[in-house]
Each structure stands twice: as C-alpha cells, then as structure tokens.
Short mmCIF file of C-alpha atoms and ligand atoms in Angstrom, two decimals:
data_model
loop_
_atom_site.label_atom_id
_atom_site.label_comp_id
_atom_site.label_asym_id
_atom_site.label_seq_id
_atom_site.Cartn_x
_atom_site.Cartn_y
_atom_site.Cartn_z
CA MET U 148 17.61 8.32 21.26
CA THR U 149 15.56 11.21 20.89
CA ALA U 150 14.31 10.93 17.55
CA VAL U 151 14.09 7.93 14.41
CA THR U 152 12.59 8.85 11.15
CA ALA U 153 11.70 5.71 8.87
CA ARG U 154 10.56 6.18 4.83
CA VAL U 155 7.74 3.93 3.75
CA PRO U 156 6.54 3.44 0.15
CA ALA U 157 3.08 3.22 -1.48
CA LYS U 158 1.68 0.39 -3.13
CA VAL U 159 0.17 -1.07 -6.23
CA ASN U 160 -1.17 -4.68 -5.87
CA LEU U 161 -0.22 -5.86 -9.78
CA GLN U 162 -2.82 -8.81 -9.44
CA LEU U 163 -5.84 -8.45 -6.53
CA SER U 164 -8.29 -12.07 -6.73
CA VAL U 165 -10.73 -11.84 -4.29
CA GLY U 166 -12.28 -15.03 -2.68
CA PRO U 167 -15.66 -15.04 -0.44
CA PRO U 168 -16.00 -13.13 2.49
CA GLY U 169 -15.07 -15.56 5.53
CA ALA U 170 -16.65 -15.84 9.23
CA ASP U 171 -14.95 -12.66 10.60
CA GLY U 172 -15.48 -10.75 7.20
CA TYR U 173 -12.54 -11.03 5.50
CA HIS U 174 -12.10 -12.17 1.96
CA ASP U 175 -9.38 -14.43 1.41
CA LEU U 176 -7.17 -12.81 -1.33
CA VAL U 177 -4.53 -13.79 -3.32
CA THR U 178 -2.24 -10.41 -4.65
CA VAL U 179 0.89 -9.40 -5.68
CA PHE U 180 1.97 -6.32 -3.98
CA HIS U 181 4.62 -4.10 -5.65
CA ALA U 182 5.86 -1.10 -3.50
CA LEU U 183 6.24 2.14 -5.58
CA ALA U 184 9.03 4.84 -4.83
CA LEU U 185 6.63 7.29 -3.57
CA PHE U 186 7.24 7.46 0.23
CA ASP U 187 5.97 8.81 3.64
CA GLU U 188 7.74 9.52 6.26
CA VAL U 189 7.31 8.93 10.10
CA THR U 190 9.35 10.01 13.31
CA VAL U 191 9.13 8.89 16.43
CA ALA U 192 10.36 10.43 19.78
CA PRO U 193 9.74 10.18 23.51
CA ALA U 194 7.41 12.45 24.59
CA ASP U 195 5.36 12.94 27.86
CA THR U 196 2.21 11.63 26.32
CA ASP U 197 1.10 10.29 23.39
CA SER U 198 0.74 12.63 20.26
CA VAL U 199 0.32 12.41 16.27
CA VAL U 200 0.83 14.92 14.36
CA VAL U 201 0.01 15.00 10.14
CA SER U 202 1.43 17.44 7.25
CA GLY U 203 1.55 17.33 3.64
CA GLU U 204 -0.91 14.95 0.84
CA GLY U 205 -4.63 15.19 2.76
CA ALA U 206 -2.99 15.57 6.44
CA ARG U 207 -6.21 16.80 6.90
CA SER U 208 -8.29 14.09 6.71
CA VAL U 209 -5.92 11.42 8.88
CA PRO U 210 -7.25 11.26 12.37
CA LEU U 211 -4.78 12.11 14.91
CA GLY U 212 -6.40 9.93 17.69
CA PRO U 213 -5.65 6.36 18.75
CA ASP U 214 -7.49 5.30 16.01
CA ASN U 215 -4.38 6.53 13.70
CA LEU U 216 -2.78 3.24 12.05
CA ALA U 217 0.47 4.76 13.42
CA ALA U 218 -0.38 4.92 16.90
CA ARG U 219 -2.03 1.52 16.83
CA ALA U 220 1.00 -0.02 15.69
CA VAL U 221 3.25 1.88 18.45
CA ALA U 222 0.30 0.22 21.37
CA ALA U 223 0.86 -3.45 19.33
CA LEU U 224 4.65 -3.23 19.46
CA VAL U 225 4.27 -2.66 23.53
CA ASP U 226 1.72 -4.90 23.75
CA ALA U 227 4.43 -7.46 21.94
CA VAL U 228 7.30 -6.23 23.56
CA GLY U 229 5.86 -4.92 26.99
CA PRO U 230 5.45 -1.51 28.55
CA GLY U 231 9.00 -1.97 30.33
CA VAL U 232 10.59 -0.88 26.44
CA ARG U 233 9.41 2.66 26.41
CA ASP U 234 12.46 5.28 27.54
CA ALA U 235 9.28 7.63 28.44
CA PRO U 236 5.67 7.28 29.19
CA GLY U 237 4.92 8.55 25.56
CA VAL U 238 5.51 8.80 21.57
CA ALA U 239 5.28 11.26 19.67
CA ILE U 240 4.51 10.50 16.39
CA GLU U 241 5.18 12.80 12.98
CA ILE U 242 4.09 11.69 9.72
CA ARG U 243 4.91 13.71 6.89
CA LYS U 244 2.49 11.98 4.12
CA ARG U 245 3.53 12.25 0.36
CA ILE U 246 1.26 9.54 -0.51
CA PRO U 247 -2.44 10.97 -0.90
CA VAL U 248 -4.48 9.71 1.91
CA ALA U 249 -7.22 7.93 -1.00
CA ALA U 250 -9.44 6.16 1.26
CA GLY U 251 -10.03 6.66 4.86
CA ARG U 252 -6.92 3.99 6.02
CA ALA U 253 -5.08 4.34 2.49
CA GLY U 254 -1.18 5.12 3.21
CA GLY U 255 -2.19 4.51 6.77
CA SER U 256 -0.52 0.85 6.36
CA ALA U 257 2.63 2.45 5.46
CA ASP U 258 2.37 4.72 8.12
CA ALA U 259 2.17 1.85 10.78
CA ALA U 260 4.76 0.15 9.30
CA GLY U 261 7.31 3.03 9.21
CA ALA U 262 6.17 3.61 12.90
CA LEU U 263 6.93 0.17 13.67
CA VAL U 264 10.48 0.10 12.13
CA ALA U 265 11.45 3.68 14.15
CA CYS U 266 10.09 2.63 17.36
CA ASN U 267 11.81 -0.70 17.36
CA GLU U 268 15.37 1.25 16.41
CA LEU U 269 14.32 4.02 19.08
CA TRP U 270 13.56 1.59 21.83
CA GLY U 271 16.83 -0.68 20.91
CA ALA U 272 13.65 -3.52 20.61
CA GLY U 273 15.77 -5.40 18.80
CA LEU U 274 12.32 -7.33 16.72
CA SER U 275 13.63 -9.17 13.59
CA HIS U 276 11.67 -8.75 10.32
CA GLN U 277 9.70 -11.79 11.28
CA GLU U 278 9.17 -10.83 14.73
CA LEU U 279 7.87 -7.20 13.27
CA GLY U 280 5.56 -8.65 10.75
CA GLU U 281 3.63 -10.91 13.20
CA VAL U 282 3.18 -7.32 15.18
CA ALA U 283 2.24 -5.23 11.63
CA ALA U 284 -0.30 -8.42 10.75
CA LYS U 285 -2.43 -7.48 13.72
CA VAL U 286 -2.40 -3.72 12.63
CA GLY U 287 -3.47 -3.94 9.22
CA SER U 288 -3.91 -6.34 6.38
CA ASP U 289 -1.15 -4.29 4.09
CA VAL U 290 1.04 -3.40 6.94
CA GLY U 291 3.13 -6.34 6.68
CA PHE U 292 3.87 -5.92 2.72
CA ALA U 293 5.17 -2.17 3.52
CA LEU U 294 7.70 -3.81 5.94
CA LEU U 295 8.52 -6.02 3.33
CA GLY U 296 8.78 -3.69 0.12
CA GLY U 297 9.80 -5.58 -3.54
CA THR U 298 7.47 -7.15 -4.98
CA ALA U 299 5.75 -10.00 -3.06
CA VAL U 300 3.02 -12.14 -3.33
CA GLY U 301 -0.05 -11.71 -0.34
CA LEU U 302 -2.18 -15.07 0.81
CA GLY U 303 -5.01 -14.99 3.32
CA ARG U 304 -6.19 -11.05 4.10
CA GLY U 305 -3.11 -10.13 2.27
CA ASP U 306 -0.88 -10.26 5.52
CA ARG U 307 0.68 -13.75 4.58
CA VAL U 308 3.54 -12.10 2.54
CA THR U 309 6.13 -13.65 0.83
CA PRO U 310 8.70 -11.63 -1.62
CA ALA U 311 8.74 -13.01 -5.36
CA LEU U 312 11.21 -13.15 -8.21
CA ALA U 313 11.17 -9.81 -10.00
CA ALA U 314 13.48 -8.70 -12.76
CA GLY U 315 13.90 -4.98 -13.78
CA ALA U 316 12.60 -1.26 -12.98
CA TYR U 317 8.59 -0.16 -14.53
CA HIS U 318 7.56 3.85 -14.47
CA TRP U 319 4.13 3.97 -13.20
CA VAL U 320 1.66 6.93 -13.40
CA LEU U 321 -0.49 7.54 -10.48
CA ALA U 322 -3.35 9.02 -10.67
CA PHE U 323 -5.50 10.35 -8.06
CA ALA U 324 -8.87 10.80 -7.59
CA ALA U 325 -10.79 14.09 -5.88
CA GLU U 326 -12.98 11.73 -3.99
CA GLN U 327 -12.32 8.92 -1.27
CA LEU U 328 -13.57 5.62 -1.25
CA SER U 329 -13.52 3.28 2.29
CA THR U 330 -12.00 0.31 1.75
CA PRO U 331 -14.83 -1.97 3.71
CA ALA U 332 -17.38 -0.07 1.03
CA VAL U 333 -15.37 -1.51 -1.42
CA TYR U 334 -15.37 -4.97 -0.86
CA ALA U 335 -19.09 -4.65 0.20
CA ALA U 336 -19.57 -3.55 -3.42
CA CYS U 337 -17.78 -6.53 -5.02
CA ASP U 338 -19.92 -9.04 -2.39
CA ARG U 339 -23.29 -7.03 -3.66
CA LEU U 340 -22.45 -7.25 -7.59
CA ARG U 341 -20.95 -10.85 -7.38
CA ALA U 342 -24.59 -11.60 -5.47
CA GLY U 343 -26.18 -9.73 -8.03
CA ARG U 344 -24.52 -11.88 -10.85
CA ALA U 345 -25.17 -15.25 -9.46
CA GLY U 346 -28.67 -14.06 -8.97
CA GLN U 347 -28.96 -13.51 -12.95
CA SER U 348 -27.03 -16.96 -13.32
CA ASP U 349 -29.88 -18.64 -11.77
CA ALA U 350 -32.08 -17.23 -13.71
CA GLY U 351 -30.14 -18.36 -17.09
CA GLY U 352 -27.60 -15.60 -16.75
CA GLU U 353 -23.78 -15.81 -16.44
CA ALA U 354 -22.66 -17.51 -13.51
CA ASP U 355 -20.07 -15.79 -11.41
CA HIS U 356 -19.48 -17.95 -8.18
CA PRO U 357 -16.38 -16.71 -7.61
CA GLY U 358 -14.25 -19.84 -6.59
CA PRO U 359 -10.75 -19.59 -4.36
CA PRO U 360 -8.30 -17.03 -6.07
CA GLN U 361 -5.06 -18.29 -7.89
CA LEU U 362 -1.97 -16.52 -8.37
CA ASN U 363 -1.43 -15.81 -11.56
CA THR U 364 1.76 -17.70 -13.13
CA ALA U 365 1.57 -15.99 -16.31
CA LEU U 366 2.12 -12.84 -14.18
CA MET U 367 4.49 -14.07 -11.96
CA ALA U 368 6.72 -15.14 -15.53
CA ALA U 369 6.15 -11.40 -16.77
CA LEU U 370 7.60 -10.11 -13.51
CA ARG U 371 10.25 -12.45 -13.84
CA SER U 372 10.97 -11.57 -17.56
CA GLY U 373 11.17 -7.64 -16.53
CA GLU U 374 9.55 -6.93 -19.73
CA PRO U 375 7.13 -3.82 -18.53
CA ALA U 376 4.80 -5.53 -22.24
CA GLU U 377 4.38 -8.53 -21.04
CA LEU U 378 3.00 -7.40 -17.41
CA GLY U 379 0.72 -4.83 -18.36
CA PRO U 380 -1.78 -6.96 -19.85
CA LEU U 381 -2.07 -9.30 -16.97
CA LEU U 382 -2.25 -6.53 -14.32
CA SER U 383 -5.91 -7.42 -12.81
CA ASN U 384 -8.00 -6.14 -9.40
CA ASP U 385 -11.08 -8.33 -8.90
CA LEU U 386 -11.92 -5.04 -6.85
CA GLN U 387 -12.01 -2.87 -10.14
CA PRO U 388 -15.27 -3.33 -10.98
CA ALA U 389 -16.82 -2.39 -7.54
CA ALA U 390 -14.41 0.84 -7.06
CA VAL U 391 -15.74 2.00 -10.55
CA SER U 392 -19.65 1.06 -9.41
CA LEU U 393 -18.77 3.55 -6.57
CA LEU U 394 -17.16 6.11 -8.66
CA PRO U 395 -17.65 5.70 -12.08
CA ARG U 396 -15.17 8.55 -12.91
CA LEU U 397 -12.55 6.39 -13.04
CA ARG U 398 -14.04 4.30 -15.69
CA GLN U 399 -12.92 7.68 -18.01
CA ALA U 400 -9.62 7.74 -16.31
CA LEU U 401 -8.76 4.08 -16.71
CA ALA U 402 -9.93 4.96 -20.16
CA ALA U 403 -7.67 8.02 -20.86
CA GLY U 404 -4.66 6.03 -19.69
CA ARG U 405 -5.34 3.39 -22.19
CA GLU U 406 -5.97 5.62 -25.24
CA HIS U 407 -2.73 7.48 -24.40
CA GLY U 408 -1.16 3.92 -24.92
CA ALA U 409 -0.94 2.83 -21.19
CA LEU U 410 0.41 -1.05 -21.21
CA GLY U 411 -1.99 -1.46 -18.16
CA ALA U 412 -4.44 0.54 -16.24
CA ILE U 413 -6.18 -0.92 -13.54
CA VAL U 414 -7.65 0.85 -9.99
CA SER U 415 -5.28 0.38 -7.20
CA GLY U 416 -6.18 -1.90 -4.60
CA SER U 417 -9.93 -0.43 -3.09
CA GLY U 418 -9.18 2.74 -5.59
CA PRO U 419 -9.54 5.09 -5.79
CA THR U 420 -6.28 5.92 -7.10
CA CYS U 421 -5.78 4.65 -10.45
CA ALA U 422 -2.07 3.14 -11.53
CA PHE U 423 -1.06 2.60 -15.50
CA LEU U 424 2.25 1.56 -16.82
CA GLY U 425 4.40 3.05 -19.31
CA ARG U 426 7.02 1.22 -21.79
CA ASP U 427 9.38 3.22 -19.86
CA GLY U 428 9.99 6.80 -17.80
CA THR U 429 9.90 8.76 -21.00
CA HIS U 430 6.58 7.33 -22.06
CA ALA U 431 5.26 7.54 -18.49
CA ARG U 432 6.25 11.36 -18.29
CA ASP U 433 4.41 11.64 -21.58
CA LEU U 434 1.26 9.50 -20.06
CA ALA U 435 1.01 11.81 -16.97
CA VAL U 436 0.98 15.23 -19.18
CA SER U 437 -2.05 13.52 -20.99
CA LEU U 438 -3.99 11.73 -18.07
CA ALA U 439 -3.21 15.84 -16.67
CA GLY U 440 -4.45 17.85 -19.42
CA ALA U 441 -7.19 15.14 -19.61
CA GLY U 442 -8.90 16.60 -16.61
CA VAL U 443 -10.01 12.66 -15.56
CA CYS U 444 -8.29 13.03 -11.90
CA ARG U 445 -7.08 15.66 -9.07
CA THR U 446 -3.29 15.00 -9.43
CA VAL U 447 -1.07 12.88 -11.03
CA ALA U 448 2.69 11.61 -10.30
CA THR U 449 5.38 9.79 -12.08
CA VAL U 450 7.09 6.90 -9.70
CA THR U 451 9.33 3.82 -10.33
CA GLY U 452 8.70 0.25 -8.59
CA PRO U 453 9.51 -1.83 -6.85
CA ALA U 454 10.99 0.44 -3.67
CA PRO U 455 12.07 -0.97 -0.59
CA GLY U 456 10.05 -1.67 2.42
CA ALA U 457 10.09 0.63 5.70
CA THR U 458 13.58 1.85 6.17
CA VAL U 459 15.32 3.94 9.33
CA ILE U 460 16.85 7.03 7.03
CA SER U 461 17.69 8.89 10.05
CA ALA U 462 18.50 8.74 14.13
CA ALA U 463 19.14 11.36 16.59
CA ALA U 464 21.24 10.10 19.46
CA ALA U 465 20.56 12.31 23.02
CA GLY U 466 22.88 14.48 23.63
CA GLY U 467 24.28 14.05 19.84
CA PRO U 468 25.08 16.67 17.26
CA GLY U 469 22.10 16.02 15.66
CA THR U 470 20.84 13.45 12.65
CA ARG U 471 22.35 10.73 11.23
CA PRO U 472 21.73 11.29 7.33
CA ALA U 473 19.63 9.31 4.81
CA GLY U 474 21.81 7.56 2.78
CA PRO U 475 22.76 3.96 1.24
CA GLU U 476 24.93 2.78 5.15
CA ALA U 477 22.17 4.64 7.36
CA GLY U 478 19.15 3.56 5.22
CA ARG U 479 18.69 -0.24 6.08
CA PRO U 480 15.63 -2.30 5.97
CA ALA U 481 13.45 -3.10 9.63
CA GLY U 482 14.99 -5.55 12.06
CA ARG U 483 17.23 -7.94 11.89
CA PRO U 484 18.09 -9.71 8.93
O1 C5P B 1198 -7.11 -5.12 7.65
P1 C5P B 1198 -7.63 -3.99 7.73
O2 C5P B 1198 -8.03 -3.20 8.26
O3 C5P B 1198 -6.58 -3.29 6.56
O4 C5P B 1198 -8.81 -3.94 6.39
C1 C5P B 1198 -9.59 -2.91 6.01
C2 C5P B 1198 -11.11 -3.30 5.75
O5 C5P B 1198 -10.88 -4.52 4.51
C3 C5P B 1198 -11.72 -4.52 6.69
O6 C5P B 1198 -12.64 -3.85 7.74
C4 C5P B 1198 -12.70 -5.54 5.50
O7 C5P B 1198 -13.70 -4.73 5.20
C5 C5P B 1198 -11.47 -4.96 4.15
N1 C5P B 1198 -11.20 -6.16 4.25
C6 C5P B 1198 -11.69 -7.62 3.39
N2 C5P B 1198 -10.69 -8.47 3.32
C7 C5P B 1198 -9.55 -8.50 3.10
C8 C5P B 1198 -8.80 -7.29 3.47
C9 C5P B 1198 -9.74 -6.22 4.16
O8 C5P B 1198 -12.64 -7.45 3.36
N3 C5P B 1198 -8.73 -9.54 2.86
#
C-alpha cells in the first residue's frame, strides 16, 4: 500500500449533560452524539520520517508536530500493535479540513479517528472496530464516536459510546464563529458558573448542584420517531451558558436562528459553533441564508445527519495504477465488523 485516505464526519451533541468534575479533572458526561455529513479527509503514506501537513478550513491554527491529534492517534496505534507494524520508519499524514477548526483541538478528534482507520488499513494491522475504539479512547474523549458515526450515546468522558436507535434524516445549519473557544476553558467556566450559583443558593438563591447526569428518554423517543419537530425542543447542552459567557455574541446567533424558525438552536459541544435544526432541506437552506444575512457569525453551512463514521475511501497499492476510488463498495467502515 502506498497511501490510504479516510473520510471522517463532524458531529453535534444533541444532549450534553455534564456532571461535576472527577479527581482526574474530567467531567462525567451523558451525551448523545450525532455525526454530520461534513467531512475531513486524512491520507497516510509510508515515509522516512513522521510529518503532518494540513490544508483547508482554518489549517493555520492546527498544530503540525507530535501534538497534532492525528499524529497522536498514529503513535497510540503503534503502541497498541507494536513498532513492527509499520512498513517504513515514518508516516506522512495529510489532512484536508472541511470541518472548521473551532477550538484548539475541535475537529482534531475526527482527524485522529481518520488516521486510526487509515493506518489500520495501510499497515494491514487488522484491528477490529472495538480494538480501534480502545485505542481511540486513549487519544481523546470524542475520537471513539468519530470512528462509530451515526447517532450514539456517550458515557464517562464521552469515550464509552453505544449506537442509538434513530430514524430519519435531519437538516441542520451550522453557524461558525470568527473566534475560537478552548474546550478546557469552557468546562472550567461551567464549573465557575455552577459554583457561583451554588453560593447564591446558600444565601437563599436558587439551588444548582449538578446531580449525576441522566439520559433524556424523551429525546431518545424523539430520535426513534424521526420527527424533527419533536427533536428540536429537546436539544440541550449544559456547556451552553459557559460558552455564551465566554463569547456573548453566541447569544445573538442563537436568537437569530430561533427568530427564523429553527426547531432547535444550540451551541455545539463546547462551542463556539452553533447548530440549528430545520424542518426540512428547504427550510434549512432558508435558515442558512437568513443567518448569513444577520451578520451573527463568520460563515454558515447546511449539513444532514446522521452520517457514517470514519471510512476508508481510497487505497493506492504499491506499483498499482492509482487509487481505489470512493464508492459504496470501497467506502467501508473502520476495522473488521
Ligand atoms: O479528552 P479530550 O482531550 O478531548 O478533552 C479535552 C479537554 O476537555 C480535557 O482536557 C478537559 O479539560 C475537558 N473535558 C472534561 N470532561 C470531559 C471531556 C473533556 O473536562 N468529559
């Protein structure tokens, strides 16, 4: 094999319930992930030394050294399988970004999943879905879901993922901010806001002690119905107040979406991207035009969900004529079934 390319989806959290921080600093989560048909592409090829090049959306703010999540994923795979798995001293990783770099590492989880799937194929390592998932969890909380795709429940750090029963296709508008937000900063702001409110409740204000997070059963029922009108009002994100407190302009973007008839309007994950649910494809396109015109964000995109997880889309054999093209038979999910 001379090069393998994988395609990996963006995601939105339909529910993101955040418990108190644990001893390791991570928060216990209950989340519902939903993969979106907006894809980065990751190509890996044998090389004399390790390298990462990034092109496309926000490429300049992606780290190119060993800190790059795709490079860390490759290192984690070598650790898991043993150095003998490599067919050359290094790996050249090429990332073509269409998922905007919204936070320091956002979209990086997708690229890590792409690198795992692509190297698994390049080296013929033969790791199963589950084995790749175990490596993914060591790289970052969202990497396991980027492998799986579709709609899934995430527990723990968000790294324990189980596919969810979900019907239908949904039409979303994503509004990308000009600014970036760091994920740890947003979690820290969430803790501060909660501590502040708990202090007020001690002085007679409203209580806000987060209990253990729970899966929203009404949201799961809405997903089974496949009805956007049922799903929209149930979208929730505990990190939203924190993201809005750090970037108050997000409030205007969310309000503009609701004004233009979005069935649901939320900050996606730790932000700053906002996601709006349309009634159908036409409504989503109208919503995107209105949001772009309202001047509340840097750029907008219409996307559908759910989308498949990390998938090999082409593989070029050594001495072969070129790439095996993408297509239903070539595009297959990560690992052995
Ligand atoms: O796991 P990952 O490196 O993707 O997480 C990035 C950061 O997000 C962590 O360093 C932590 O600050 C925060 N985080 C958290 N609780 C989680 C997931 C992430 O506090 N469940």
